[in-house]
Amino acid sequence: MIDLWFLVIAFLWTGYFVLEGFDFGVGMLAPFVGGDDAEQRQSLQTIGPVWDGNEVWLITAVGAMFAAFPAWYSGMFSSFYLPVVLVLAGLIVRGVGLEWRGKVTHPAWCDLGIVVGSALPAFLWGAVFAGLLFDGAVAALVGGAFTLAMSLLHGAVFLALRTEGHVRRRARVAALATGVVALPLGVVALSGIASANGSATGAASATGATSVPAQAAALVAMAVLAAAVALIWRRREGWAFTATAAAIALTSVAVFARLKQAPLPGLTLAEAASAPYTLTMLTWIGLITLPFVLAYQAWTYWVFRKRVALPR
């Protein structure tokens, strides 16, 4: 049960990073790939039907941590209290900007809120998870810069895939530019995760062991990220989006493979877990509810799968 619920939590966080990753990227890029208000609305319409549903993955992931691993939940969120509060502030500001942009006369403040509210979580989640693995501010900055660059890349490819006209062309240029930045950052960040002798506060230092799954996932993530940049250059937008999503997912797998050895310094999964009865009840609840949630969200993406044209 302990291993099962760790995998469930890793899956939920991975889904959040992949889906909210392009939301954050679109939010940051919309004012820059849109030449006027109509093109900016075209960009934001690509995430309009899904962005609030994507945030449910975060709520579910945090809720599952609270129920299944309360010691991990309390230790993580108390250690990174300020970054998490800033993440929540960013999500609130972004949500207000997205909801109110079409209802106000001068949407410039909404645009600023969307950009800042997208950039803060994109950077801070990388810094938080880097802080779980490594000592020092440098590691947190590298982790945050990498997740910020990946969100921009993921969002730019998503815009190129889902829009038409000038926005699509500008999004492709933005994807190439951010790919040039994301690739070296990815090599540095993923090499640190794959390294057996890193200064990890949790996984490596607690056990002195190398996580082979973490190494494999990190190395494959680097290769997939390089392939994504090449696919963007070749104008293969669908495959490029698949590659950026896979790179984010593999990075998450590498991180959680490290955390499985010790989610916090000096704390094992068994010590962090709830009682067996609690985990059993959570399993039944998850088996009943999770398939419906996944099916509904898959249906939503299917319904809104077409390219977004310029608003008339």
PDB file of N, CA and C in Angstrom, residues 146 150 182-195 214-229 243 246-248 250-251 254:
ATOM      1  N   PHE A 146      15.095  25.921 -14.751  1.00  0.00           N
ATOM      2  CA  PHE A 146      14.792  24.838 -15.685  1.00  0.00           C
ATOM      3  C   PHE A 146      13.284  24.652 -15.850  1.00  0.00           C
ATOM      4  N   MET A 150      11.195  25.216 -19.233  1.00  0.00           N
ATOM      5  CA  MET A 150      10.407  24.115 -19.787  1.00  0.00           C
ATOM      6  C   MET A 150       8.947  24.508 -19.956  1.00  0.00           C
ATOM      7  N   ALA A 182      16.330  26.141 -22.716  1.00  0.00           N
ATOM      8  CA  ALA A 182      15.899  25.005 -21.902  1.00  0.00           C
ATOM      9  C   ALA A 182      16.843  23.816 -22.012  1.00  0.00           C
ATOM     10  N   LEU A 183      17.434  23.609 -23.188  1.00  0.00           N
ATOM     11  CA  LEU A 183      18.279  22.427 -23.386  1.00  0.00           C
ATOM     12  C   LEU A 183      19.522  22.426 -22.493  1.00  0.00           C
ATOM     13  N   PRO A 184      20.327  23.504 -22.465  1.00  0.00           N
ATOM     14  CA  PRO A 184      21.489  23.466 -21.546  1.00  0.00           C
ATOM     15  C   PRO A 184      21.082  23.450 -20.079  1.00  0.00           C
ATOM     16  N   LEU A 185      20.004  24.172 -19.725  1.00  0.00           N
ATOM     17  CA  LEU A 185      19.528  24.109 -18.345  1.00  0.00           C
ATOM     18  C   LEU A 185      19.111  22.680 -17.987  1.00  0.00           C
ATOM     19  N   GLY A 186      18.475  22.001 -18.948  1.00  0.00           N
ATOM     20  CA  GLY A 186      18.076  20.628 -18.707  1.00  0.00           C
ATOM     21  C   GLY A 186      19.248  19.701 -18.508  1.00  0.00           C
ATOM     22  N   VAL A 187      20.303  19.917 -19.279  1.00  0.00           N
ATOM     23  CA  VAL A 187      21.500  19.084 -19.130  1.00  0.00           C
ATOM     24  C   VAL A 187      22.072  19.247 -17.724  1.00  0.00           C
ATOM     25  N   VAL A 188      22.135  20.494 -17.234  1.00  0.00           N
ATOM     26  CA  VAL A 188      22.683  20.740 -15.893  1.00  0.00           C
ATOM     27  C   VAL A 188      21.783  20.144 -14.823  1.00  0.00           C
ATOM     28  N   ALA A 189      20.480  20.451 -14.895  1.00  0.00           N
ATOM     29  CA  ALA A 189      19.556  19.998 -13.850  1.00  0.00           C
ATOM     30  C   ALA A 189      19.421  18.479 -13.846  1.00  0.00           C
ATOM     31  N   LEU A 190      19.241  17.881 -15.012  1.00  0.00           N
ATOM     32  CA  LEU A 190      19.042  16.436 -15.080  1.00  0.00           C
ATOM     33  C   LEU A 190      20.322  15.667 -14.778  1.00  0.00           C
ATOM     34  N   SER A 191      21.466  16.246 -15.118  1.00  0.00           N
ATOM     35  CA  SER A 191      22.728  15.603 -14.749  1.00  0.00           C
ATOM     36  C   SER A 191      22.884  15.550 -13.234  1.00  0.00           C
ATOM     37  N   GLY A 192      22.443  16.608 -12.560  1.00  0.00           N
ATOM     38  CA  GLY A 192      22.491  16.604 -11.103  1.00  0.00           C
ATOM     39  C   GLY A 192      21.627  15.519 -10.502  1.00  0.00           C
ATOM     40  N   ILE A 193      20.431  15.317 -11.081  1.00  0.00           N
ATOM     41  CA  ILE A 193      19.545  14.268 -10.581  1.00  0.00           C
ATOM     42  C   ILE A 193      20.145  12.892 -10.843  1.00  0.00           C
ATOM     43  N   ALA A 194      20.755  12.733 -12.016  1.00  0.00           N
ATOM     44  CA  ALA A 194      21.309  11.431 -12.378  1.00  0.00           C
ATOM     45  C   ALA A 194      22.608  11.111 -11.661  1.00  0.00           C
ATOM     46  N   SER A 195      23.285  12.144 -11.134  1.00  0.00           N
ATOM     47  CA  SER A 195      24.588  11.925 -10.520  1.00  0.00           C
ATOM     48  C   SER A 195      24.473  11.093  -9.252  1.00  0.00           C
ATOM     49  N   ALA A 214      16.066   6.661 -11.445  1.00  0.00           N
ATOM     50  CA  ALA A 214      16.244   8.111 -11.554  1.00  0.00           C
ATOM     51  C   ALA A 214      17.283   8.449 -12.612  1.00  0.00           C
ATOM     52  N   GLN A 215      18.387   7.714 -12.633  1.00  0.00           N
ATOM     53  CA  GLN A 215      19.412   7.957 -13.645  1.00  0.00           C
ATOM     54  C   GLN A 215      18.877   7.717 -15.049  1.00  0.00           C
ATOM     55  N   ALA A 216      18.173   6.603 -15.226  1.00  0.00           N
ATOM     56  CA  ALA A 216      17.654   6.269 -16.548  1.00  0.00           C
ATOM     57  C   ALA A 216      16.653   7.308 -17.027  1.00  0.00           C
ATOM     58  N   ALA A 217      15.717   7.702 -16.130  1.00  0.00           N
ATOM     59  CA  ALA A 217      14.704   8.683 -16.515  1.00  0.00           C
ATOM     60  C   ALA A 217      15.333  10.029 -16.855  1.00  0.00           C
ATOM     61  N   ALA A 218      16.335  10.437 -16.074  1.00  0.00           N
ATOM     62  CA  ALA A 218      16.987  11.723 -16.333  1.00  0.00           C
ATOM     63  C   ALA A 218      17.724  11.715 -17.666  1.00  0.00           C
ATOM     64  N   LEU A 219      18.426  10.635 -17.957  1.00  0.00           N
ATOM     65  CA  LEU A 219      19.166  10.559 -19.216  1.00  0.00           C
ATOM     66  C   LEU A 219      18.228  10.529 -20.420  1.00  0.00           C
ATOM     67  N   VAL A 220      17.143   9.771 -20.313  1.00  0.00           N
ATOM     68  CA  VAL A 220      16.175   9.730 -21.415  1.00  0.00           C
ATOM     69  C   VAL A 220      15.497  11.087 -21.579  1.00  0.00           C
ATOM     70  N   ALA A 221      15.237  11.766 -20.458  1.00  0.00           N
ATOM     71  CA  ALA A 221      14.623  13.098 -20.531  1.00  0.00           C
ATOM     72  C   ALA A 221      15.498  14.067 -21.310  1.00  0.00           C
ATOM     73  N   MET A 222      16.819  13.997 -21.104  1.00  0.00           N
ATOM     74  CA  MET A 222      17.728  14.871 -21.865  1.00  0.00           C
ATOM     75  C   MET A 222      17.641  14.578 -23.359  1.00  0.00           C
ATOM     76  N   ALA A 223      17.601  13.301 -23.707  1.00  0.00           N
ATOM     77  CA  ALA A 223      17.518  12.934 -25.121  1.00  0.00           C
ATOM     78  C   ALA A 223      16.193  13.387 -25.729  1.00  0.00           C
ATOM     79  N   VAL A 224      15.112  13.222 -24.991  1.00  0.00           N
ATOM     80  CA  VAL A 224      13.789  13.605 -25.499  1.00  0.00           C
ATOM     81  C   VAL A 224      13.697  15.120 -25.637  1.00  0.00           C
ATOM     82  N   LEU A 225      14.296  15.849 -24.709  1.00  0.00           N
ATOM     83  CA  LEU A 225      14.285  17.308 -24.799  1.00  0.00           C
ATOM     84  C   LEU A 225      15.038  17.777 -26.043  1.00  0.00           C
ATOM     85  N   ALA A 226      16.182  17.164 -26.322  1.00  0.00           N
ATOM     86  CA  ALA A 226      16.920  17.501 -27.547  1.00  0.00           C
ATOM     87  C   ALA A 226      16.097  17.162 -28.785  1.00  0.00           C
ATOM     88  N   ALA A 227      15.388  16.039 -28.744  1.00  0.00           N
ATOM     89  CA  ALA A 227      14.532  15.667 -29.873  1.00  0.00           C
ATOM     90  C   ALA A 227      13.404  16.670 -30.055  1.00  0.00           C
ATOM     91  N   ALA A 228      12.873  17.190 -28.959  1.00  0.00           N
ATOM     92  CA  ALA A 228      11.791  18.180 -29.048  1.00  0.00           C
ATOM     93  C   ALA A 228      12.250  19.424 -29.795  1.00  0.00           C
ATOM     94  N   VAL A 229      13.455  19.910 -29.481  1.00  0.00           N
ATOM     95  CA  VAL A 229      13.983  21.094 -30.175  1.00  0.00           C
ATOM     96  C   VAL A 229      14.154  20.806 -31.665  1.00  0.00           C
ATOM     97  N   ALA A 243       6.946  15.352 -27.301  1.00  0.00           N
ATOM     98  CA  ALA A 243       8.302  15.257 -26.750  1.00  0.00           C
ATOM     99  C   ALA A 243       8.482  16.155 -25.532  1.00  0.00           C
ATOM    100  N   ALA A 246       6.711  14.536 -22.701  1.00  0.00           N
ATOM    101  CA  ALA A 246       7.471  13.379 -22.231  1.00  0.00           C
ATOM    102  C   ALA A 246       8.698  13.803 -21.431  1.00  0.00           C
ATOM    103  N   ALA A 247       9.365  14.878 -21.846  1.00  0.00           N
ATOM    104  CA  ALA A 247      10.541  15.362 -21.118  1.00  0.00           C
ATOM    105  C   ALA A 247      10.152  15.812 -19.711  1.00  0.00           C
ATOM    106  N   ILE A 248       9.031  16.512 -19.592  1.00  0.00           N
ATOM    107  CA  ILE A 248       8.564  16.941 -18.270  1.00  0.00           C
ATOM    108  C   ILE A 248       8.192  15.729 -17.426  1.00  0.00           C
ATOM    109  N   LEU A 250       9.283  12.618 -17.683  1.00  0.00           N
ATOM    110  CA  LEU A 250      10.477  11.859 -17.314  1.00  0.00           C
ATOM    111  C   LEU A 250      11.284  12.568 -16.230  1.00  0.00           C
ATOM    112  N   THR A 251      11.316  13.904 -16.288  1.00  0.00           N
ATOM    113  CA  THR A 251      11.975  14.658 -15.217  1.00  0.00           C
ATOM    114  C   THR A 251      11.284  14.413 -13.884  1.00  0.00           C
ATOM    115  N   ALA A 254      12.188  11.012 -12.597  1.00  0.00           N
ATOM    116  CA  ALA A 254      13.531  11.009 -12.010  1.00  0.00           C
ATOM    117  C   ALA A 254      13.527  11.604 -10.607  1.00  0.00           C
TER     118      ALA A 254
END
